mmCIF file of C-alpha atoms in Angstrom:
data_model
loop_
_atom_site.group_PDB
_atom_site.id
_atom_site.type_symbol
_atom_site.label_atom_id
_atom_site.label_comp_id
_atom_site.label_asym_id
_atom_site.label_seq_id
_atom_site.Cartn_x
_atom_site.Cartn_y
_atom_site.Cartn_z
ATOM 1 C CA UNK E 241 -11.945 -48.709 -119.462
ATOM 2 C CA UNK E 242 -8.759 -49.674 -117.732
ATOM 3 C CA UNK E 243 -6.735 -48.124 -120.457
ATOM 4 C CA UNK E 244 -8.678 -44.863 -120.337
ATOM 5 C CA UNK E 245 -8.179 -44.404 -116.589
ATOM 6 C CA UNK E 246 -4.493 -45.061 -116.965
ATOM 7 C CA UNK E 247 -4.290 -42.001 -119.190
ATOM 8 C CA UNK E 248 -6.018 -39.594 -116.708
ATOM 9 C CA UNK E 249 -4.465 -40.478 -113.366
ATOM 10 C CA UNK E 250 -0.721 -40.071 -113.195
ATOM 11 C CA UNK E 251 1.100 -43.082 -111.862
ATOM 12 C CA UNK E 252 2.975 -41.246 -109.117
ATOM 13 C CA UNK E 253 -0.150 -39.828 -107.406
ATOM 14 C CA UNK E 254 0.400 -41.788 -104.192
ATOM 15 C CA UNK E 255 4.081 -41.039 -103.970
ATOM 16 C CA UNK E 256 5.332 -38.888 -101.104
ATOM 17 C CA UNK E 257 6.327 -35.536 -102.602
ATOM 18 C CA UNK E 258 9.799 -34.203 -102.348
ATOM 19 C CA UNK E 259 10.074 -32.045 -99.095
ATOM 20 C CA UNK E 260 12.042 -29.370 -100.947
ATOM 21 C CA UNK E 261 8.782 -28.282 -102.655
ATOM 22 C CA UNK E 262 7.414 -26.789 -99.342
ATOM 23 C CA UNK E 263 10.518 -24.842 -98.466
ATOM 24 C CA UNK E 264 10.257 -21.055 -99.012
ATOM 25 C CA UNK E 265 11.648 -19.870 -102.288
ATOM 26 C CA UNK E 266 15.174 -18.607 -102.124
ATOM 27 C CA UNK E 267 16.339 -14.977 -101.363
ATOM 28 C CA UNK E 268 14.674 -13.254 -104.285
ATOM 29 C CA UNK E 269 11.080 -13.683 -102.871
ATOM 30 C CA UNK E 270 11.671 -12.479 -99.278
ATOM 31 C CA UNK E 271 10.270 -9.018 -98.350
ATOM 32 C CA UNK E 272 13.143 -6.660 -97.743
ATOM 33 C CA UNK E 273 13.631 -6.015 -93.943
ATOM 34 C CA UNK E 274 13.376 -2.383 -92.823
ATOM 35 C CA UNK E 275 16.384 -1.547 -90.781
ATOM 36 C CA UNK E 276 15.930 0.807 -87.836
ATOM 37 C CA UNK E 277 12.099 1.118 -87.984
ATOM 38 C CA UNK E 278 11.468 -1.316 -85.172
ATOM 39 C CA UNK E 279 13.771 0.545 -82.830
ATOM 40 C CA UNK E 280 11.789 3.827 -83.003
ATOM 41 C CA UNK E 281 8.484 2.029 -82.319
ATOM 42 C CA UNK E 282 9.772 0.508 -79.096
ATOM 43 C CA UNK E 283 11.083 3.829 -77.682
ATOM 44 C CA UNK E 284 7.733 5.643 -77.887
ATOM 45 C CA UNK E 285 5.826 5.077 -74.601
ATOM 46 C CA UNK E 286 2.056 5.668 -74.623
ATOM 47 C CA UNK E 287 1.803 8.093 -71.703
ATOM 48 C CA UNK E 288 -1.289 9.909 -72.959
ATOM 49 C CA UNK E 289 -3.636 8.066 -70.600
ATOM 50 C CA UNK E 290 -1.281 8.674 -67.697
ATOM 51 C CA UNK E 291 -1.272 12.356 -68.627
ATOM 52 C CA UNK E 292 -5.069 12.378 -68.509
ATOM 53 C CA UNK E 293 -5.079 10.920 -65.010
ATOM 54 C CA UNK E 294 -2.421 13.353 -63.808
ATOM 55 C CA UNK E 295 -4.286 16.326 -65.259
ATOM 56 C CA UNK E 296 -7.423 15.320 -63.352
ATOM 57 C CA UNK E 297 -5.410 15.021 -60.119
ATOM 58 C CA UNK E 298 -3.860 18.409 -60.799
ATOM 59 C CA UNK E 299 -7.236 20.083 -61.244
ATOM 60 C CA UNK E 300 -8.567 18.447 -58.072
ATOM 61 C CA UNK E 301 -5.554 19.610 -56.056
ATOM 62 C CA UNK E 302 -5.813 23.127 -57.443
ATOM 63 C CA UNK E 303 -9.443 23.188 -56.331
ATOM 64 C CA UNK E 304 -8.594 22.175 -52.787
ATOM 65 C CA UNK E 305 -5.658 24.562 -52.600
ATOM 66 C CA UNK E 306 -5.826 26.757 -49.542
ATOM 67 C CA UNK E 307 -3.676 29.426 -48.015
ATOM 68 C CA UNK E 308 -5.584 29.443 -44.754
ATOM 69 C CA UNK E 309 -3.476 30.586 -41.798
ATOM 70 C CA UNK E 310 -4.963 27.843 -39.631
ATOM 71 C CA UNK E 311 -3.528 24.550 -40.830
ATOM 72 C CA UNK E 312 -4.170 21.479 -38.804
ATOM 73 C CA UNK E 313 -4.342 17.770 -39.046
ATOM 74 C CA UNK E 314 -7.234 16.100 -37.344
ATOM 75 C CA UNK E 315 -6.207 13.408 -34.929
ATOM 76 C CA UNK E 316 -8.011 11.179 -32.470
ATOM 77 C CA UNK E 317 -7.661 13.797 -29.760
ATOM 78 C CA UNK E 318 -8.498 16.744 -32.021
ATOM 79 C CA UNK E 319 -11.825 16.501 -33.792
ATOM 80 C CA UNK E 320 -13.331 19.877 -34.511
ATOM 81 C CA UNK E 321 -17.064 20.521 -34.311
ATOM 82 C CA UNK E 322 -19.038 21.431 -37.418
ATOM 83 C CA UNK E 323 -20.398 24.904 -37.877
ATOM 84 C CA UNK E 324 -22.376 26.835 -40.478
ATOM 85 C CA UNK E 325 -20.211 29.942 -40.049
ATOM 86 C CA UNK E 326 -18.713 31.620 -43.109
ATOM 87 C CA UNK E 327 -16.038 33.748 -41.420
ATOM 88 C CA UNK E 328 -12.557 33.073 -42.790
ATOM 89 C CA UNK E 329 -9.775 32.619 -40.221
ATOM 90 C CA UNK E 330 -7.172 35.377 -39.961
ATOM 91 C CA UNK E 331 -3.538 35.166 -39.049
ATOM 92 C CA UNK E 332 -3.329 35.331 -35.267
ATOM 93 C CA UNK E 333 -1.999 33.534 -32.235
ATOM 94 C CA UNK E 334 -3.440 30.039 -32.329
ATOM 95 C CA UNK E 335 -4.163 27.998 -29.220
ATOM 96 C CA UNK E 336 -4.993 24.377 -29.920
ATOM 97 C CA UNK E 337 -6.775 22.475 -27.139
ATOM 98 C CA UNK E 338 -6.713 18.750 -27.731
ATOM 99 C CA UNK E 339 -7.913 16.161 -25.244
ATOM 100 C CA UNK E 340 -4.323 15.616 -24.061
ATOM 101 C CA UNK E 341 -2.575 18.968 -24.212
ATOM 102 C CA UNK E 342 -2.719 22.672 -24.967
ATOM 103 C CA UNK E 343 -0.494 23.876 -27.819
ATOM 104 C CA UNK E 344 0.412 27.523 -28.437
ATOM 105 C CA UNK E 345 1.629 28.336 -31.957
ATOM 106 C CA UNK E 346 2.646 24.696 -32.588
ATOM 107 C CA UNK E 347 4.631 24.503 -29.330
ATOM 108 C CA UNK E 348 3.189 22.341 -26.534
ATOM 109 C CA UNK E 349 2.438 24.395 -23.423
ATOM 110 C CA UNK E 350 0.411 22.368 -20.944
ATOM 111 C CA UNK E 351 -0.326 18.670 -20.593
ATOM 112 C CA UNK E 352 -3.868 17.762 -19.707
ATOM 113 C CA UNK E 353 -4.802 14.930 -17.421
ATOM 114 C CA UNK E 354 -8.236 13.519 -18.285
ATOM 115 C CA UNK E 355 -9.259 16.811 -19.871
ATOM 116 C CA UNK E 356 -8.185 18.830 -16.843
ATOM 117 C CA UNK E 357 -5.199 21.015 -16.054
ATOM 118 C CA UNK E 358 -3.171 19.756 -13.082
ATOM 119 C CA UNK E 359 -4.066 21.814 -10.018
ATOM 120 C CA UNK E 360 -0.371 22.665 -9.464
ATOM 121 C CA UNK E 361 -0.454 24.657 -12.735
ATOM 122 C CA UNK E 362 -3.498 26.701 -11.728
ATOM 123 C CA UNK E 363 -3.706 29.899 -9.753
ATOM 124 C CA UNK E 364 -6.068 32.834 -8.983
ATOM 125 C CA UNK E 365 -9.149 30.809 -8.106
ATOM 126 C CA UNK E 366 -8.403 27.900 -10.478
ATOM 127 C CA UNK E 367 -8.785 30.193 -13.490
ATOM 128 C CA UNK E 368 -5.260 31.094 -14.566
ATOM 129 C CA UNK E 369 -3.158 28.386 -16.244
ATOM 130 C CA UNK E 370 0.400 29.416 -15.362
ATOM 131 C CA UNK E 371 2.440 27.602 -18.086
ATOM 132 C CA UNK E 372 -0.020 28.783 -20.720
ATOM 133 C CA UNK E 373 0.274 32.333 -19.394
ATOM 134 C CA UNK E 374 4.079 32.191 -19.828
ATOM 135 C CA UNK E 375 3.796 31.030 -23.433
ATOM 136 C CA UNK E 376 1.121 33.601 -24.293
ATOM 137 C CA UNK E 377 3.113 36.400 -22.658
ATOM 138 C CA UNK E 378 6.096 35.419 -24.863
ATOM 139 C CA UNK E 379 3.892 35.475 -27.952
ATOM 140 C CA UNK E 380 2.409 38.871 -27.042
ATOM 141 C CA UNK E 381 5.909 40.208 -26.319
ATOM 142 C CA UNK E 382 7.133 39.198 -29.784
ATOM 143 C CA UNK E 383 4.077 40.693 -31.481
ATOM 144 C CA UNK E 384 4.387 43.962 -29.548
ATOM 145 C CA UNK E 385 8.077 44.283 -30.369
ATOM 146 C CA UNK E 386 7.275 43.699 -34.044
ATOM 147 C CA UNK E 387 4.524 46.302 -33.865
ATOM 148 C CA UNK E 388 6.941 48.800 -32.327
ATOM 149 C CA UNK E 389 9.468 48.358 -35.140
ATOM 150 C CA UNK E 390 7.116 48.006 -38.098
ATOM 151 C CA UNK E 391 4.151 50.364 -38.101
ATOM 152 C CA UNK E 392 2.288 48.208 -40.627
ATOM 153 C CA UNK E 393 1.897 45.546 -37.949
ATOM 154 C CA UNK E 394 -0.519 46.222 -35.138
ATOM 155 C CA UNK E 395 -1.209 44.180 -32.030
ATOM 156 C CA UNK E 396 -4.938 43.542 -32.138
ATOM 157 C CA UNK E 397 -5.270 40.999 -29.368
ATOM 158 C CA UNK E 398 -6.973 38.392 -31.543
ATOM 159 C CA UNK E 399 -6.657 34.740 -30.669
ATOM 160 C CA UNK E 400 -7.830 31.724 -32.619
ATOM 161 C CA UNK E 401 -8.936 28.883 -30.370
ATOM 162 C CA UNK E 402 -8.960 25.464 -32.007
ATOM 163 C CA UNK E 403 -10.528 22.940 -29.679
ATOM 164 C CA UNK E 404 -11.698 19.359 -29.767
ATOM 165 C CA UNK E 405 -15.473 18.998 -29.710
ATOM 166 C CA UNK E 406 -15.357 17.225 -26.331
ATOM 167 C CA UNK E 407 -13.399 19.940 -24.528
ATOM 168 C CA UNK E 408 -15.550 21.151 -21.671
ATOM 169 C CA UNK E 409 -16.506 24.716 -20.978
ATOM 170 C CA UNK E 410 -14.573 24.799 -17.712
ATOM 171 C CA UNK E 411 -11.261 24.320 -19.544
ATOM 172 C CA UNK E 412 -12.342 26.797 -22.212
ATOM 173 C CA UNK E 413 -13.076 29.373 -19.501
ATOM 174 C CA UNK E 414 -9.631 28.840 -17.979
ATOM 175 C CA UNK E 415 -7.939 29.279 -21.379
ATOM 176 C CA UNK E 416 -9.991 32.375 -22.174
ATOM 177 C CA UNK E 417 -9.323 33.905 -18.759
ATOM 178 C CA UNK E 418 -5.586 33.276 -19.169
ATOM 179 C CA UNK E 419 -5.715 34.785 -22.650
ATOM 180 C CA UNK E 420 -7.580 37.775 -21.230
ATOM 181 C CA UNK E 421 -4.784 38.287 -18.699
ATOM 182 C CA UNK E 422 -2.277 38.152 -21.583
ATOM 183 C CA UNK E 423 -4.182 41.031 -23.270
ATOM 184 C CA UNK E 424 -6.154 38.987 -25.783
ATOM 185 C CA UNK E 425 -9.701 40.296 -25.942
ATOM 186 C CA UNK E 426 -11.149 38.953 -29.198
ATOM 187 C CA UNK E 427 -11.510 35.253 -29.819
ATOM 188 C CA UNK E 428 -12.149 33.241 -32.908
ATOM 189 C CA UNK E 429 -13.398 29.700 -32.366
ATOM 190 C CA UNK E 430 -12.362 27.410 -35.189
ATOM 191 C CA UNK E 431 -14.751 24.834 -36.589
ATOM 192 C CA UNK E 432 -15.100 22.806 -39.746
ATOM 193 C CA UNK E 433 -17.209 24.530 -42.338
ATOM 194 C CA UNK E 434 -20.377 22.606 -43.050
ATOM 195 C CA UNK E 435 -20.879 22.045 -46.751
ATOM 196 C CA UNK E 436 -24.321 23.348 -47.662
ATOM 197 C CA UNK U 148 18.825 18.718 -95.587
ATOM 198 C CA UNK U 149 17.399 16.644 -98.356
ATOM 199 C CA UNK U 150 16.491 13.145 -97.335
ATOM 200 C CA UNK U 151 17.511 9.988 -98.988
ATOM 201 C CA UNK U 152 14.719 8.228 -100.896
ATOM 202 C CA UNK U 153 14.593 5.463 -98.285
ATOM 203 C CA UNK U 154 14.165 7.949 -95.392
ATOM 204 C CA UNK U 155 11.353 9.866 -97.109
ATOM 205 C CA UNK U 156 9.038 6.916 -96.694
ATOM 206 C CA UNK U 157 9.139 6.929 -92.883
ATOM 207 C CA UNK U 158 9.100 10.734 -92.427
ATOM 208 C CA UNK U 159 5.349 11.265 -91.744
ATOM 209 C CA UNK U 160 5.084 8.395 -89.264
ATOM 210 C CA UNK U 161 7.789 9.770 -86.966
ATOM 211 C CA UNK U 162 6.073 13.149 -86.384
ATOM 212 C CA UNK U 163 2.824 11.566 -85.082
ATOM 213 C CA UNK U 164 3.929 11.320 -81.413
ATOM 214 C CA UNK U 165 4.162 14.484 -79.319
ATOM 215 C CA UNK U 166 6.931 14.289 -76.781
ATOM 216 C CA UNK U 167 5.041 14.491 -73.480
ATOM 217 C CA UNK U 168 7.968 13.764 -71.169
ATOM 218 C CA UNK U 169 8.767 17.416 -70.196
ATOM 219 C CA UNK U 170 5.073 18.014 -69.507
ATOM 220 C CA UNK U 171 5.053 14.903 -67.329
ATOM 221 C CA UNK U 172 8.035 16.177 -65.377
ATOM 222 C CA UNK U 173 6.278 19.473 -64.752
ATOM 223 C CA UNK U 174 3.106 17.810 -63.526
ATOM 224 C CA UNK U 175 5.040 15.370 -61.360
ATOM 225 C CA UNK U 176 6.613 18.397 -59.642
ATOM 226 C CA UNK U 177 3.355 20.326 -59.316
ATOM 227 C CA UNK U 178 1.424 17.503 -57.695
ATOM 228 C CA UNK U 179 3.568 17.196 -54.505
ATOM 229 C CA UNK U 180 3.627 20.994 -54.183
ATOM 230 C CA UNK U 181 -0.143 21.270 -54.343
ATOM 231 C CA UNK U 182 -0.614 18.209 -52.170
ATOM 232 C CA UNK U 183 1.292 19.944 -49.372
ATOM 233 C CA UNK U 184 -0.910 23.024 -49.440
ATOM 234 C CA UNK U 185 -4.182 21.230 -50.039
ATOM 235 C CA UNK U 186 -6.784 21.462 -47.314
ATOM 236 C CA UNK U 187 -9.375 18.760 -47.426
ATOM 237 C CA UNK U 188 -11.291 20.169 -44.488
ATOM 238 C CA UNK U 189 -12.200 23.802 -44.718
ATOM 239 C CA UNK U 190 -11.772 25.683 -41.456
ATOM 240 C CA UNK U 191 -13.996 28.603 -40.535
ATOM 241 C CA UNK U 192 -14.185 30.644 -37.350
ATOM 242 C CA UNK U 193 -16.852 32.070 -35.052
ATOM 243 C CA UNK U 194 -16.148 35.498 -33.584
ATOM 244 C CA UNK U 195 -16.594 35.616 -29.842
ATOM 245 C CA UNK U 196 -16.018 38.403 -27.356
ATOM 246 C CA UNK U 197 -14.302 37.823 -24.087
ATOM 247 C CA UNK U 198 -16.380 36.737 -21.098
ATOM 248 C CA UNK U 199 -17.638 39.494 -18.869
ATOM 249 C CA UNK U 200 -15.295 38.554 -16.037
ATOM 250 C CA UNK U 201 -12.380 39.614 -18.246
ATOM 251 C CA UNK U 202 -10.791 42.718 -16.746
ATOM 252 C CA UNK U 203 -10.096 44.380 -20.112
ATOM 253 C CA UNK U 204 -13.224 46.023 -21.579
ATOM 254 C CA UNK U 205 -13.753 44.952 -25.198
ATOM 255 C CA UNK U 206 -15.217 48.175 -26.588
ATOM 256 C CA UNK U 207 -15.904 51.431 -24.777
ATOM 257 C CA UNK U 208 -18.795 52.497 -27.017
ATOM 258 C CA UNK U 209 -20.852 49.369 -26.611
ATOM 259 C CA UNK U 210 -20.834 49.623 -22.850
ATOM 260 C CA UNK U 211 -22.743 52.938 -22.993
ATOM 261 C CA UNK U 212 -25.897 51.933 -24.855
ATOM 262 C CA UNK U 213 -27.223 49.174 -22.685
ATOM 263 C CA UNK U 214 -29.234 46.693 -24.810
ATOM 264 C CA UNK U 215 -32.939 46.710 -24.150
ATOM 265 C CA UNK U 216 -33.286 42.981 -24.707
ATOM 266 C CA UNK U 217 -30.210 41.597 -22.966
ATOM 267 C CA UNK U 218 -30.772 38.157 -24.514
ATOM 268 C CA UNK U 219 -29.129 35.372 -22.636
ATOM 269 C CA UNK U 220 -28.997 31.684 -23.524
ATOM 270 C CA UNK U 221 -27.884 29.460 -20.696
ATOM 271 C CA UNK U 222 -26.867 25.926 -21.590
ATOM 272 C CA UNK U 223 -27.591 23.542 -18.772
ATOM 273 C CA UNK U 224 -27.608 19.785 -18.626
ATOM 274 C CA UNK U 225 -31.431 19.826 -18.800
ATOM 275 C CA UNK U 226 -31.707 22.096 -21.825
ATOM 276 C CA UNK U 227 -31.525 25.709 -22.916
ATOM 277 C CA UNK U 228 -32.742 28.537 -20.732
ATOM 278 C CA UNK U 229 -33.556 31.593 -22.852
ATOM 279 C CA UNK U 230 -33.978 34.774 -20.861
ATOM 280 C CA UNK U 231 -34.097 38.506 -21.476
ATOM 281 C CA UNK U 232 -34.130 41.615 -19.346
ATOM 282 C CA UNK U 233 -37.727 40.765 -18.327
ATOM 283 C CA UNK U 234 -36.783 37.318 -17.058
ATOM 284 C CA UNK U 235 -37.032 33.939 -18.777
ATOM 285 C CA UNK U 236 -39.034 33.671 -21.991
ATOM 286 C CA UNK U 237 -42.032 31.309 -22.014
ATOM 287 C CA UNK U 238 -41.549 27.940 -23.662
ATOM 288 C CA UNK U 239 -42.455 27.608 -27.373
ATOM 289 C CA UNK U 240 -45.671 25.929 -26.186
ATOM 290 C CA UNK U 241 -46.619 29.065 -24.263
ATOM 291 C CA UNK U 242 -46.229 27.735 -20.722
ATOM 292 C CA UNK U 243 -44.199 29.692 -18.185
ATOM 293 C CA UNK U 244 -40.967 27.862 -17.479
ATOM 294 C CA UNK U 245 -40.752 28.167 -13.723
ATOM 295 C CA UNK U 246 -37.490 26.572 -12.674
ATOM 296 C CA UNK U 247 -37.152 24.289 -15.692
ATOM 297 C CA UNK U 248 -35.394 25.004 -18.962
ATOM 298 C CA UNK U 249 -37.134 26.964 -21.742
ATOM 299 C CA UNK U 250 -36.223 24.363 -24.336
ATOM 300 C CA UNK U 251 -35.648 21.033 -22.603
ATOM 301 C CA UNK U 252 -33.434 18.277 -24.009
ATOM 302 C CA UNK U 253 -35.330 15.729 -26.083
ATOM 303 C CA UNK U 254 -34.881 12.016 -26.624
ATOM 304 C CA UNK U 255 -34.023 11.329 -30.220
ATOM 305 C CA UNK U 256 -32.458 8.711 -32.402
ATOM 306 C CA UNK U 257 -28.917 9.912 -33.059
ATOM 307 C CA UNK U 258 -26.373 8.686 -35.565
ATOM 308 C CA UNK U 259 -23.136 7.667 -33.861
ATOM 309 C CA UNK U 260 -20.759 8.968 -36.558
ATOM 310 C CA UNK U 261 -19.301 11.954 -34.630
ATOM 311 C CA UNK U 262 -19.395 10.316 -31.190
ATOM 312 C CA UNK U 263 -17.506 7.034 -31.488
ATOM 313 C CA UNK U 264 -16.239 5.930 -28.065
ATOM 314 C CA UNK U 265 -18.342 8.410 -26.142
ATOM 315 C CA UNK U 266 -21.896 9.718 -25.770
ATOM 316 C CA UNK U 267 -23.560 12.554 -27.635
ATOM 317 C CA UNK U 268 -23.812 15.747 -25.567
ATOM 318 C CA UNK U 269 -25.074 16.258 -22.874
ATOM 319 C CA UNK U 270 -22.845 13.387 -21.828
ATOM 320 C CA UNK U 271 -23.739 13.522 -18.137
ATOM 321 C CA UNK U 272 -27.377 12.837 -18.995
ATOM 322 C CA UNK U 273 -26.598 10.083 -21.509
ATOM 323 C CA UNK U 274 -24.059 8.197 -19.407
ATOM 324 C CA UNK U 275 -26.695 5.630 -18.326
ATOM 325 C CA UNK U 276 -27.172 4.564 -21.959
ATOM 326 C CA UNK U 277 -24.539 2.461 -23.753
ATOM 327 C CA UNK U 278 -21.695 4.310 -25.466
ATOM 328 C CA UNK U 279 -21.484 4.722 -29.205
ATOM 329 C CA UNK U 280 -19.112 1.971 -30.271
ATOM 330 C CA UNK U 281 -19.229 1.833 -34.025
ATOM 331 C CA UNK U 282 -19.910 4.697 -36.370
ATOM 332 C CA UNK U 283 -22.601 2.626 -38.080
ATOM 333 C CA UNK U 284 -24.611 2.514 -34.838
ATOM 334 C CA UNK U 285 -27.533 4.713 -33.997
ATOM 335 C CA UNK U 286 -29.051 4.988 -30.562
ATOM 336 C CA UNK U 287 -31.724 6.890 -28.704
ATOM 337 C CA UNK U 288 -30.075 9.603 -26.647
ATOM 338 C CA UNK U 289 -30.924 12.883 -24.959
ATOM 339 C CA UNK U 290 -29.961 15.708 -27.287
ATOM 340 C CA UNK U 291 -30.305 19.484 -27.256
ATOM 341 C CA UNK U 292 -33.199 20.755 -29.343
ATOM 342 C CA UNK U 293 -31.199 23.240 -31.403
ATOM 343 C CA UNK U 294 -33.908 23.575 -34.056
ATOM 344 C CA UNK U 295 -36.499 24.697 -31.513
ATOM 345 C CA UNK U 296 -33.985 27.221 -30.163
ATOM 346 C CA UNK U 297 -33.384 28.549 -33.662
ATOM 347 C CA UNK U 298 -37.149 28.953 -34.246
ATOM 348 C CA UNK U 299 -37.623 30.691 -30.924
ATOM 349 C CA UNK U 300 -34.742 33.090 -31.582
ATOM 350 C CA UNK U 301 -36.221 33.971 -34.977
ATOM 351 C CA UNK U 302 -39.470 34.985 -33.198
ATOM 352 C CA UNK U 303 -37.521 37.055 -30.687
ATOM 353 C CA UNK U 304 -35.639 38.697 -33.556
ATOM 354 C CA UNK U 305 -38.904 39.828 -35.192
ATOM 355 C CA UNK U 306 -39.860 41.507 -31.887
ATOM 356 C CA UNK U 307 -36.436 43.131 -31.474
ATOM 357 C CA UNK U 308 -35.091 43.684 -35.013
ATOM 358 C CA UNK U 309 -32.320 46.034 -33.876
ATOM 359 C CA UNK U 310 -30.840 43.663 -31.335
ATOM 360 C CA UNK U 311 -27.656 41.815 -32.340
ATOM 361 C CA UNK U 312 -26.036 40.830 -29.108
ATOM 362 C CA UNK U 313 -26.477 37.542 -27.284
ATOM 363 C CA UNK U 314 -24.825 36.294 -24.146
ATOM 364 C CA UNK U 315 -24.190 32.576 -24.199
ATOM 365 C CA UNK U 316 -23.597 31.096 -20.782
ATOM 366 C CA UNK U 317 -22.743 27.498 -20.094
ATOM 367 C CA UNK U 318 -22.306 25.116 -17.204
ATOM 368 C CA UNK U 319 -18.694 24.048 -16.587
ATOM 369 C CA UNK U 320 -19.297 20.566 -17.992
ATOM 370 C CA UNK U 321 -20.793 21.714 -21.315
ATOM 371 C CA UNK U 322 -18.956 20.423 -24.377
ATOM 372 C CA UNK U 323 -17.422 22.766 -26.925
ATOM 373 C CA UNK U 324 -19.512 21.057 -29.612
ATOM 374 C CA UNK U 325 -22.726 22.180 -27.873
ATOM 375 C CA UNK U 326 -21.509 25.763 -27.513
ATOM 376 C CA UNK U 327 -20.684 25.962 -31.235
ATOM 377 C CA UNK U 328 -24.125 24.477 -31.960
ATOM 378 C CA UNK U 329 -25.836 27.224 -29.916
ATOM 379 C CA UNK U 330 -23.749 29.889 -31.651
ATOM 380 C CA UNK U 331 -24.842 28.492 -35.024
ATOM 381 C CA UNK U 332 -28.488 28.495 -33.952
ATOM 382 C CA UNK U 333 -28.264 32.071 -32.684
ATOM 383 C CA UNK U 334 -26.374 33.476 -35.680
ATOM 384 C CA UNK U 335 -28.721 32.852 -38.573
ATOM 385 C CA UNK U 336 -31.846 31.017 -39.561
ATOM 386 C CA UNK U 337 -34.100 30.161 -42.472
ATOM 387 C CA UNK U 338 -37.464 31.886 -42.751
ATOM 388 C CA UNK U 339 -40.687 30.147 -43.847
ATOM 389 C CA UNK U 340 -39.803 30.604 -47.533
ATOM 390 C CA UNK U 341 -36.254 29.381 -47.016
ATOM 391 C CA UNK U 342 -34.834 32.900 -47.030
ATOM 392 C CA UNK U 343 -31.692 33.610 -45.037
ATOM 393 C CA UNK U 344 -32.221 35.669 -41.890
ATOM 394 C CA UNK U 345 -29.467 37.092 -39.727
ATOM 395 C CA UNK U 346 -30.176 36.773 -36.015
ATOM 396 C CA UNK U 347 -27.851 37.582 -33.144
ATOM 397 C CA UNK U 348 -24.238 37.522 -34.323
ATOM 398 C CA UNK U 349 -22.450 39.405 -31.523
ATOM 399 C CA UNK U 350 -21.656 36.567 -29.191
ATOM 400 C CA UNK U 351 -20.443 37.069 -25.661
ATOM 401 C CA UNK U 352 -19.413 33.929 -23.846
ATOM 402 C CA UNK U 353 -19.812 33.806 -20.090
ATOM 403 C CA UNK U 354 -19.871 31.195 -17.340
ATOM 404 C CA UNK U 355 -23.338 30.229 -16.188
ATOM 405 C CA UNK U 356 -24.741 31.557 -12.949
ATOM 406 C CA UNK U 357 -27.577 29.252 -12.022
#
């Protein structure tokens, strides 16, 4: 028995093998390295998903594009009321009444104190706002001179009034009376269109 | 030019990517441009004629044919007073109004969203109640019954189908919001089957004489 097992099991079975056996075979077995391929892979940026996002933003912005002549930013002292009206604003002299001042064509005209015009600025039975009258007269003068030179332009006496929802009717009357004195006879009250 | 055998292998892989960089540049330019001209709130206007105290007459022709109805809505702190050439209209309930308003203000639960820091109109009547502080709040306040006004005006319109003019008069303290609300109620309405009905769209604004 002992002799038979000596034949099957080699004597050096428990010997530690030579470490050089596990080392990769020399040069001839290595896969050839592709030169230059890695460089092109790194340069290509995956911007397709970014493009998708930007395209969606683009479509959204195109949808909300407007060329409305009345452009305004809502602030704490200028919150417009909502209305169901469908009439589109036209290009005309714009008077903005906030809770703190009155602005004519983006130029401040009168400062308001607690929603009221200072009594020193009022005349003709507390109806005419003098500084506003000056500004409106300037605006009418420019429009009339333009109309005289260019016969395509006509002075129609239209005024767009943009007012905060808390502005009281007394102030509105004063502004409309002043505008009436400055030859404005048709008014357009701006409001935010209610989505239906 | 003919490619070297080693280059032929990588030829198809290179053409897979489309160069999107010029497209990106274009879009990056377009977005700020459109952002500048974008309007997130749509503005509309209500046409209003000058008040009657205005010295300049608005239209010579309209002065001649005096309206038979002469509809007038007066906004007071207590409610709407609807009157015609024959005097005030009876209330929707059928009672004569006497000195009171045709459509009185009603107490209703109101959402505070548009009125943060103040009271819903009519403010003078609500000033005893606490102010709206947060937009999430809702409180019981006196409010104008614009729906009842709209219904009443639709009935008046069926009696006077030709009439288009309405005079809206307001007390000095009336808020702009309320005036726009009355103009909305007097301009159009929905019939019983939801159909659109035009009411009185020629608005003349005037100070109230009470």
